[in-house]
Coordinates of C-alpha atoms and ligand atoms in Angstrom, one line a residue:
X24 CA -30.4 16.8 3.6
X25 CA -32.7 14.0 2.3
X26 CA -30.7 12.7 -0.6
X27 CA -29.6 9.1 -0.7
X28 CA -26.0 8.2 -1.2
X29 CA -24.8 4.7 -2.0
X30 CA -21.2 3.8 -1.3
X31 CA -20.0 0.9 -3.4
X32 CA -17.3 -1.4 -1.8
X33 CA -16.8 -2.2 1.9
X34 CA -13.0 -1.8 2.1
X35 CA -11.4 0.9 4.2
X36 CA -12.3 3.6 1.7
X37 CA -15.9 2.7 1.5
X38 CA -16.2 2.3 5.3
X39 CA -14.7 5.7 5.9
X40 CA -16.9 7.4 3.3
X41 CA -20.0 5.8 4.8
X42 CA -18.9 6.7 8.3
X43 CA -18.3 10.4 7.5
X44 CA -21.5 10.7 5.5
X45 CA -23.7 9.2 8.3
X46 CA -21.9 11.3 10.9
X47 CA -23.1 14.4 9.0
X48 CA -26.6 13.0 8.9
X49 CA -26.6 11.9 5.3
X50 CA -28.8 8.9 4.3
X51 CA -25.9 6.7 3.2
X52 CA -25.9 2.9 2.5
X53 CA -23.0 0.7 1.8
X54 CA -23.0 -2.2 -0.6
X55 CA -20.3 -4.9 -0.6
X56 CA -20.0 -7.7 -3.1
X57 CA -18.4 -10.2 -0.8
X58 CA -19.8 -11.6 2.5
X59 CA -17.6 -9.5 4.7
X60 CA -16.3 -6.0 5.2
X61 CA -12.7 -4.8 5.2
X62 CA -11.6 -5.5 1.6
X63 CA -7.8 -6.0 1.7
X64 CA -7.9 -5.9 5.5
X65 CA -8.2 -9.4 7.0
X66 CA -6.9 -10.5 10.4
X67 CA -6.7 -14.2 11.5
X68 CA -6.3 -15.2 15.1
X69 CA -4.9 -18.6 15.7
X70 CA -3.1 -20.3 18.7
X71 CA -2.4 -16.9 20.3
X72 CA -1.0 -15.4 17.0
X73 CA -2.4 -12.4 15.3
X74 CA -1.9 -12.8 11.6
X75 CA -2.6 -10.1 9.0
X76 CA -3.4 -11.5 5.6
X77 CA -3.3 -8.0 3.9
X78 CA -1.9 -4.8 5.4
X79 CA -0.3 -5.1 8.8
X80 CA 0.1 -1.5 9.8
X81 CA -0.2 2.1 8.8
X82 CA 2.0 5.2 8.7
X83 CA 1.4 7.4 11.8
X84 CA 2.7 10.5 9.9
X85 CA -0.5 10.5 7.8
X86 CA -2.9 11.2 10.6
X87 CA -6.3 10.3 9.1
X88 CA -6.3 6.7 10.4
X89 CA -5.4 7.7 13.9
X90 CA -8.1 10.4 13.8
X91 CA -10.7 7.8 12.7
X92 CA -9.5 5.3 15.3
X93 CA -10.2 8.0 17.9
X94 CA -13.7 8.7 16.6
X95 CA -14.6 5.0 16.7
X96 CA -13.2 4.5 20.2
X97 CA -10.1 2.5 19.3
X98 CA -7.3 4.9 20.4
X99 CA -6.5 2.7 23.4
X100 CA -5.8 -0.2 21.1
X101 CA -3.2 1.5 19.0
X102 CA 0.3 0.0 19.2
X103 CA 3.6 1.2 17.9
X104 CA 6.1 -0.9 16.0
X105 CA 9.4 -1.8 17.6
X106 CA 12.2 -0.3 15.6
X107 CA 15.2 -2.2 14.4
X108 CA 17.5 -2.5 11.5
X109 CA 16.1 -3.1 8.1
X110 CA 18.1 -5.4 5.8
X111 CA 18.4 -5.9 2.1
X112 CA 19.3 -9.1 0.6
X113 CA 21.7 -8.2 -2.2
X114 CA 25.0 -9.7 -3.5
X115 CA 23.9 -13.0 -1.9
X116 CA 23.9 -11.7 1.7
X117 CA 21.9 -9.6 4.2
X118 CA 23.1 -6.0 4.2
X119 CA 22.0 -3.3 6.6
X120 CA 20.2 -0.4 5.1
X121 CA 22.6 2.6 5.5
X122 CA 21.5 4.8 8.4
X123 CA 19.6 8.0 7.4
X124 CA 18.2 6.4 4.2
X125 CA 14.8 7.6 3.1
X126 CA 12.9 5.0 1.0
X127 CA 16.3 3.5 0.3
X128 CA 17.8 6.8 -0.8
X129 CA 21.0 7.3 1.1
X130 CA 21.1 10.8 2.5
X131 CA 24.3 10.6 4.7
X132 CA 27.8 10.4 3.4
X133 CA 29.5 8.2 6.0
X134 CA 26.9 5.4 6.2
X135 CA 26.8 5.3 2.4
X136 CA 30.6 5.0 2.3
X137 CA 30.5 2.2 4.9
X138 CA 27.7 0.3 3.3
X139 CA 28.3 -3.2 2.0
X140 CA 25.4 -2.8 -0.5
X141 CA 27.3 -0.9 -3.1
X142 CA 30.6 -1.0 -5.0
X143 CA 33.1 1.9 -4.9
X144 CA 31.8 3.0 -8.2
X145 CA 28.1 2.9 -7.1
X146 CA 28.9 4.9 -4.0
X147 CA 30.9 7.5 -6.0
X148 CA 28.0 7.8 -8.5
X149 CA 25.5 8.4 -5.6
X150 CA 27.7 10.9 -3.9
X151 CA 27.7 13.1 -7.1
X152 CA 24.0 13.7 -6.7
X153 CA 24.1 17.0 -4.9
X154 CA 26.5 18.4 -7.6
X155 CA 24.3 17.6 -10.6
X156 CA 22.2 20.2 -12.3
X157 CA 18.5 20.1 -11.6
X158 CA 17.3 17.8 -14.4
X159 CA 13.7 17.2 -13.5
X160 CA 11.1 16.9 -16.3
X161 CA 8.1 19.1 -16.8
X162 CA 5.9 16.1 -17.6
X163 CA 5.4 12.9 -15.6
X164 CA 8.1 10.3 -15.9
X165 CA 8.9 6.9 -14.4
X166 CA 10.1 7.0 -10.8
X167 CA 13.0 4.6 -11.6
X168 CA 14.2 6.7 -14.6
X169 CA 14.4 9.8 -12.4
X170 CA 16.1 8.0 -9.5
X171 CA 18.6 6.3 -11.8
X172 CA 19.5 9.7 -13.4
X173 CA 20.1 11.3 -10.0
X174 CA 21.7 8.4 -8.0
X175 CA 22.9 5.8 -10.5
X176 CA 21.7 2.3 -11.2
X177 CA 23.4 0.5 -8.3
X178 CA 21.8 2.5 -5.5
X179 CA 18.4 2.2 -7.3
X180 CA 18.7 -1.6 -7.8
X181 CA 20.2 -2.6 -4.5
X182 CA 18.4 -0.3 -2.1
X183 CA 15.6 1.8 -3.5
X184 CA 13.9 -0.7 -5.8
X185 CA 13.5 -3.5 -3.3
X186 CA 11.9 -1.1 -0.8
X187 CA 9.6 0.6 -3.2
X188 CA 8.5 -2.5 -4.9
X189 CA 7.6 -3.8 -1.4
X190 CA 5.1 -1.0 -1.3
X191 CA 3.8 -1.1 -4.9
X192 CA 4.7 -4.6 -6.0
X193 CA 5.5 -3.1 -9.3
X194 CA 8.2 -2.1 -11.7
X195 CA 9.7 1.2 -10.6
X196 CA 10.7 1.9 -14.2
X197 CA 7.0 2.1 -15.1
X198 CA 5.6 3.7 -11.9
X199 CA 4.5 7.3 -12.2
X200 CA 6.7 9.8 -10.3
X201 CA 3.8 12.3 -10.1
X202 CA 1.4 9.7 -8.6
X203 CA 3.8 8.1 -6.2
X204 CA 6.5 10.4 -4.9
X205 CA 5.9 13.9 -6.4
X206 CA 7.8 15.3 -3.4
X207 CA 11.1 13.9 -4.9
X208 CA 10.7 16.2 -7.8
X209 CA 9.5 19.1 -5.7
X210 CA 12.5 19.0 -3.2
X211 CA 15.0 18.5 -6.1
X212 CA 13.7 21.6 -7.7
X213 CA 13.5 23.6 -4.5
X214 CA 16.9 22.6 -3.0
X215 CA 18.8 21.9 -6.2
X216 CA 19.4 18.3 -5.1
X217 CA 17.2 15.3 -4.1
X218 CA 19.5 14.4 -1.2
X219 CA 19.8 17.9 0.1
X220 CA 16.0 18.3 -0.2
X221 CA 15.2 15.2 1.7
X222 CA 17.5 16.2 4.5
X223 CA 16.1 19.7 4.7
X224 CA 12.5 18.6 4.9
X225 CA 10.5 16.3 7.1
X226 CA 11.5 13.3 5.1
X227 CA 14.6 12.4 7.2
X228 CA 13.7 13.3 10.8
X229 CA 16.6 14.6 12.8
X230 CA 16.4 11.5 15.2
X231 CA 17.1 9.3 12.2
X232 CA 20.2 11.2 11.4
X233 CA 21.5 10.8 14.9
X234 CA 20.8 7.6 16.7
X235 CA 17.4 6.3 17.7
X236 CA 14.9 5.7 14.9
X237 CA 11.4 6.8 15.9
X238 CA 8.7 4.2 15.3
X239 CA 6.8 5.3 12.2
X240 CA 4.1 2.7 12.0
X241 CA 1.0 1.9 14.0
X242 CA -1.3 -1.1 14.3
X243 CA -4.1 -2.3 16.6
X244 CA -3.5 -4.8 19.4
X245 CA -6.5 -6.8 18.2
X246 CA -5.4 -6.7 14.5
X247 CA -6.6 -4.4 11.7
X248 CA -9.9 -6.2 11.4
X249 CA -10.8 -4.7 14.9
X250 CA -10.7 -1.3 13.2
X251 CA -13.1 -2.5 10.5
X252 CA -15.4 -3.9 13.1
X253 CA -15.2 -0.6 15.1
X254 CA -16.2 1.5 12.1
X255 CA -19.0 -1.0 11.2
X256 CA -20.4 -0.7 14.7
X257 CA -20.8 3.0 14.2
X258 CA -22.8 2.6 11.0
X259 CA -26.6 2.8 11.2
X260 CA -28.2 -0.7 11.6
X261 CA -29.5 -1.9 8.3
X262 CA -27.4 0.5 6.2
X263 CA -24.7 -2.1 5.3
X264 CA -25.6 -4.7 2.7
X265 CA -23.2 -7.7 2.2
X266 CA -23.1 -10.1 -0.7
X267 CA -24.6 -7.4 -2.8
X268 CA -22.5 -6.4 -5.8
X269 CA -23.2 -3.6 -8.3
X270 CA -23.2 -4.8 -11.9
X271 CA -24.2 -1.7 -13.8
X272 CA -25.1 2.0 -13.3
X273 CA -27.6 3.9 -15.4
X274 CA -28.2 7.6 -15.3
X275 CA -31.8 8.7 -14.7
X276 CA -33.3 12.1 -14.4
X277 CA -32.0 13.5 -11.0
X278 CA -30.2 10.3 -10.0
X279 CA -29.1 6.8 -10.7
X280 CA -30.4 3.3 -11.1
X281 CA -27.9 0.7 -9.9
X282 CA -28.4 -2.8 -11.2
X283 CA -27.3 -5.2 -8.4
X284 CA -25.9 -8.7 -8.8
X285 CA -29.1 -10.2 -7.3
X286 CA -31.3 -8.5 -9.9
X287 CA -32.5 -5.8 -7.6
X288 CA -32.4 -2.2 -8.7
X289 CA -31.3 0.4 -6.1
X290 CA -31.8 4.1 -6.4
X291 CA -29.1 6.6 -5.5
X292 CA -28.9 10.4 -5.8
X293 CA -25.1 10.2 -5.5
X294 CA -22.6 7.4 -5.6
X295 CA -19.1 6.8 -4.3
X296 CA -17.4 4.0 -6.1
X297 CA -14.5 2.5 -4.1
X298 CA -14.0 -0.5 -6.3
X299 CA -11.0 -1.3 -8.5
X300 CA -10.7 0.8 -11.7
X301 CA -11.6 -2.0 -14.2
X302 CA -14.6 -2.9 -12.0
X303 CA -15.8 0.7 -12.1
X304 CA -15.3 0.7 -15.9
X305 CA -17.5 -2.3 -16.2
X306 CA -20.3 -0.6 -14.3
X307 CA -20.1 2.4 -16.6
X308 CA -19.3 0.4 -19.8
X309 CA -21.7 2.5 -21.9
X310 CA -19.3 5.4 -21.8
X311 CA -16.3 5.3 -24.1
X312 CA -14.2 7.5 -21.8
X313 CA -13.9 4.8 -19.2
X314 CA -11.3 3.0 -21.4
X315 CA -8.3 4.3 -19.4
X316 CA -9.9 2.8 -16.2
X317 CA -9.9 -0.6 -17.9
X318 CA -6.2 -0.2 -18.6
X319 CA -5.3 0.5 -15.0
X320 CA -3.4 -2.6 -14.1
X321 CA -2.9 -4.3 -10.7
X322 CA -0.4 -7.0 -9.9
X323 CA -1.0 -10.2 -8.0
X324 CA 0.9 -11.1 -4.9
X325 CA 0.8 -13.7 -2.2
X326 CA 2.2 -14.0 1.3
X327 CA 2.7 -16.8 3.7
X328 CA 2.7 -16.3 7.5
X329 CA 4.6 -19.0 9.3
X330 CA 4.4 -19.7 13.0
X331 CA 7.6 -21.2 14.6
X332 CA 8.9 -22.0 18.0
X333 CA 11.7 -19.5 18.9
X334 CA 14.1 -22.4 18.9
X335 CA 13.7 -22.8 15.1
X336 CA 15.4 -19.5 14.6
X337 CA 19.0 -20.3 15.0
X338 CA 20.4 -17.3 13.2
X339 CA 18.5 -14.4 14.7
X340 CA 18.7 -11.0 13.2
X341 CA 18.8 -7.7 15.2
X342 CA 16.2 -6.3 13.0
X343 CA 12.6 -6.5 11.8
X344 CA 13.0 -8.1 8.4
X345 CA 14.5 -7.8 5.0
X346 CA 13.6 -7.0 1.4
X347 CA 15.2 -8.8 -1.6
X348 CA 16.9 -6.9 -4.4
X349 CA 15.9 -8.3 -7.8
X350 CA 19.6 -8.4 -8.7
X351 CA 20.1 -11.1 -6.1
X352 CA 19.5 -13.9 -8.5
X353 CA 17.6 -17.0 -7.6
X354 CA 15.4 -16.0 -4.7
X355 CA 11.6 -16.0 -5.2
X356 CA 10.6 -14.3 -2.0
X357 CA 10.5 -10.5 -2.3
X358 CA 10.5 -9.7 1.4
X359 CA 10.3 -11.2 4.8
X360 CA 9.0 -9.5 8.0
X361 CA 10.1 -10.8 11.3
X362 CA 6.6 -10.0 12.6
X363 CA 7.1 -11.1 16.2
X364 CA 10.0 -8.6 16.5
X365 CA 8.1 -5.7 14.9
X366 CA 4.8 -6.3 16.7
X367 CA 4.6 -7.5 20.3
X368 CA 0.9 -8.5 19.9
X369 CA 1.6 -10.7 16.9
X370 CA 3.0 -13.8 18.6
X371 CA 2.8 -15.4 22.0
X372 CA 5.9 -15.6 24.3
X373 CA 8.5 -18.0 23.0
X374 CA 7.1 -18.1 19.5
X375 CA 8.1 -16.5 16.2
X376 CA 6.0 -15.3 13.3
X377 CA 7.6 -14.7 9.9
X378 CA 5.7 -13.3 7.0
X379 CA 7.2 -13.8 3.6
X380 CA 6.0 -12.2 0.3
X381 CA 6.1 -13.6 -3.2
X382 CA 5.0 -12.4 -6.6
X383 CA 6.5 -9.6 -8.6
X384 CA 6.4 -8.4 -12.2
X385 CA 7.7 -11.4 -14.2
X386 CA 7.0 -13.9 -11.4
X387 CA 3.3 -13.5 -10.9
X388 CA 2.4 -17.1 -11.7
X389 CA 4.0 -18.2 -8.4
X390 CA 0.9 -16.8 -6.7
X391 CA -1.3 -19.6 -8.2
X392 CA 0.8 -22.4 -6.9
X393 CA -0.7 -24.6 -4.2
X394 CA -0.3 -23.7 -0.5
X395 CA 2.3 -26.5 -0.1
X396 CA 4.3 -25.5 -3.1
X397 CA 4.4 -21.8 -1.9
X398 CA 5.5 -22.9 1.5
X399 CA 8.2 -25.1 0.0
X400 CA 9.5 -22.2 -2.2
X401 CA 9.6 -19.9 0.8
X402 CA 11.2 -22.4 3.1
X403 CA 13.8 -23.1 0.5
X404 CA 14.7 -19.4 0.4
X405 CA 14.7 -19.1 4.1
X406 CA 17.1 -22.0 4.5
X407 CA 19.5 -20.3 2.1
X408 CA 19.2 -16.9 3.7
X409 CA 18.7 -17.6 7.4
X410 CA 19.5 -21.2 7.9
X411 CA 16.0 -22.0 9.0
X412 CA 15.4 -25.8 8.5
X413 CA 12.6 -26.6 11.0
X414 CA 9.1 -26.8 9.5
X415 CA 6.6 -24.2 10.9
X416 CA 4.0 -25.3 13.4
X417 CA 1.4 -24.0 11.0
X418 CA 1.3 -21.6 8.1
X419 CA -1.3 -19.4 6.4
X420 CA -1.1 -18.6 2.7
X421 CA -3.0 -15.6 1.3
X422 CA -3.3 -14.8 -2.4
X423 CA -4.3 -11.4 -3.6
X424 CA -5.2 -11.4 -7.3
X425 CA -4.9 -8.1 -9.2
X426 CA -4.7 -6.4 -5.9
X427 CA -1.7 -4.0 -6.0
X428 CA -2.7 -1.0 -8.3
X429 CA 0.0 0.1 -10.6
X430 CA 0.1 3.9 -11.0
X431 CA 1.9 3.9 -14.4
X432 CA 3.3 7.1 -16.0
X433 CA 0.5 9.5 -16.8
X434 CA -1.8 8.1 -14.0
X435 CA -2.8 11.5 -12.6
X436 CA -3.4 13.0 -16.0
X437 CA -5.7 10.1 -16.9
X438 CA -7.6 10.5 -13.7
X439 CA -8.0 14.3 -14.3
X440 CA -9.7 13.4 -17.7
X441 CA -11.9 10.8 -16.1
X442 CA -12.9 13.2 -13.4
X443 CA -13.9 15.8 -16.1
X444 CA -16.2 13.3 -17.8
X445 CA -17.7 12.1 -14.6
X446 CA -18.6 15.7 -13.7
X447 CA -20.0 16.2 -17.1
X448 CA -21.9 13.0 -17.8
X449 CA -22.5 11.5 -14.3
X450 CA -22.6 14.4 -11.8
X451 CA -22.7 13.0 -8.3
X452 CA -20.6 9.9 -9.1
X453 CA -17.2 9.8 -7.6
X454 CA -14.2 7.5 -7.6
X455 CA -12.2 6.9 -4.4
X456 CA -9.8 4.3 -3.1
X457 CA -6.5 2.5 -3.7
X458 CA -6.8 2.4 -7.4
X459 CA -7.0 6.2 -7.8
X460 CA -5.3 8.6 -5.4
X461 CA -3.1 6.7 -3.1
X462 CA -2.8 3.1 -1.8
X463 CA -1.8 3.4 1.9
X464 CA -4.6 2.9 4.4
X465 CA -4.5 6.6 5.6
X466 CA -4.6 7.7 1.9
X467 CA -7.7 5.6 1.4
X468 CA -9.4 7.1 4.5
X469 CA -8.5 10.6 3.2
X470 CA -10.2 9.7 -0.1
X471 CA -13.3 8.3 1.5
X472 CA -13.6 11.3 3.8
X473 CA -12.9 13.8 0.9
X474 CA -15.6 12.2 -1.2
X475 CA -18.1 12.4 1.7
X476 CA -17.1 16.0 2.3
X477 CA -17.9 17.0 -1.3
X478 CA -21.4 15.5 -1.0
X479 CA -22.0 17.1 2.4
X480 CA -20.8 20.5 1.1
X481 CA -23.1 20.3 -1.9
X482 CA -26.0 19.9 0.5
Ligands
FAD520 P1 -10.4 -2.7 -1.1 O1 -9.9 -3.0 0.2 O2 -9.9 -3.5 -2.3 O3 -12.0 -2.7 -1.1 C1 -12.8 -2.6 -2.3 C2 -14.1 -3.4 -1.9 O4 -14.9 -3.4 -3.1 C3 -13.8 -4.9 -1.7 O5 -14.3 -5.3 -0.4 C4 -14.5 -5.6 -2.8 O6 -15.1 -6.9 -2.5 C5 -15.6 -4.6 -3.2 N1 -16.2 -4.8 -4.5 C6 -15.5 -5.1 -5.6 N2 -16.4 -5.1 -6.7 C7 -17.6 -4.8 -6.2 C8 -18.9 -4.6 -6.8 N3 -19.1 -4.8 -8.1 N4 -19.9 -4.2 -6.0 C9 -19.7 -4.0 -4.7 N5 -18.5 -4.2 -4.1 C10 -17.5 -4.5 -4.8 N6 -1.4 -0.4 3.1 C11 -0.9 0.1 4.2 O7 -1.2 1.3 4.5 N7 -0.1 -0.6 5.1 C12 0.3 -1.9 4.8 O8 0.9 -2.5 5.6 C13 -0.2 -2.4 3.5 N8 0.1 -3.7 3.2 C14 -0.6 -4.3 2.2 C15 -0.4 -5.7 2.0 C16 -1.1 -6.4 1.0 C17 -0.9 -7.8 0.8 C18 -2.0 -5.6 0.2 C19 -2.8 -6.3 -0.9 C20 -2.2 -4.3 0.4 C21 -1.5 -3.6 1.4 N9 -1.7 -2.2 1.6 C22 -1.1 -1.7 2.7 C23 -2.6 -1.4 0.8 C24 -4.0 -1.3 1.4 O9 -4.3 -2.4 2.2 C25 -5.1 -1.1 0.4 O10 -4.7 -0.1 -0.5 C26 -6.4 -0.7 1.0 O11 -6.8 -1.6 2.0 C27 -7.5 -0.6 -0.1 O12 -8.7 -0.2 0.4 P2 -9.9 0.1 -0.6 O13 -11.1 0.3 0.3 O14 -9.6 1.2 -1.5 O15 -10.1 -1.2 -1.5

């Protein structure tokens, strides 16, 4: 095959696409606007701590990342998370997530009844779920609307919403059910109840329903950036171009001209765009049908990793962190991971690493405060919640602007239309990555690999 493919964007999606293309012998080049690879993946090593500024782990159940790790020789470096209780800050205190919950959805009667998270009314409402008629909608609807209808507002607001907004940093009453958790609808239809369906399928593994929770996440002992480096090392020398952004794409007979930020023009027979949707829309601004891509929003978030001596943690928890329910009033952090408890490689002996998250719909401006201000806001909350009063030895603030794609209702339908126009007007140009068909790292790898496969199969 002697066609030339250009992969735009050097995040995990672009790296995977370039890797699988080159592995099949395709002449693929990767162009990245910034001066480094990895996109949202960024690990900092400081004083024996391993600090992730973006993602910190990946789901083992979705196997694409483990497979790629094996291919690039990193299997030995894979580490498992320590399991422990997850907590939710609601009603002004930390409450244990009821055992057997899946994404905050309580699936077992007794833990639900014993939980301090819900009132008697809230528990009763949730327990009625299996007796409701199947009231799923044919068309897409908001995830929050569906869950409220099945389980009641209290369970949604005190358990499900804090967990899901931790993943999507969005408003679950706007997030698309079809694009985020289509399986909730499927199992409800198949088993006549969401709870029965989750229990009957893989969603709630048997171990979870009995005693020991299996560890669901994986990371790399050297941090996620070591994975980026390992993939990079497998790419052909000279095929990766940093500090080279694409501004515009123009169709030519049998291929494409790509106008680069440095004024150069690159030729491509086929292109994989792994950039955010509004960025892709700008590159293809001459086509009216890109309008929906411009509308695809992403929220801004920030996190602060704080390194402490163990002695600063006076009120230890037997768990790995907590998420904050929006109903809990005046807290500005949205979640806090006790990273040293979850990941042995993250902190040296005798030290603690906490990572707190801020920024949510309605409180996005907090992201643009100064490092000191952000630390102060977080410390203020931590003192109220965990009685932590000592200052950290050091802290690392990371801001991610427009970084968490929001799959709003109708997302999949909009993408189907865009895909139709791409095939018609720009054959050989594909979209892949977090803004389109899944945000988790394994989902991104799957998209990169699938885009590469389509090119390879076309020959
Ligand atoms: P990106 O990583 O955004 O890469 C896109 C690349 O395109 C960037 O490098 C960018 O510089 C480049 N680019 C932009 N414009 C141009 C241009 N014009 N020309 C050339 N290049 C361009 N997922 C998990 O599975 N587990 C987690 O624990 C997790 N935690 C997260 C925590 C945070 C704070 C964030 C922000 C995300 C998290 N995610 C997590 C999600 C996951 O990290 C992302 O969805 C994923 O890394 C996105 O990869 P990508 O390659 O699709 O996009």
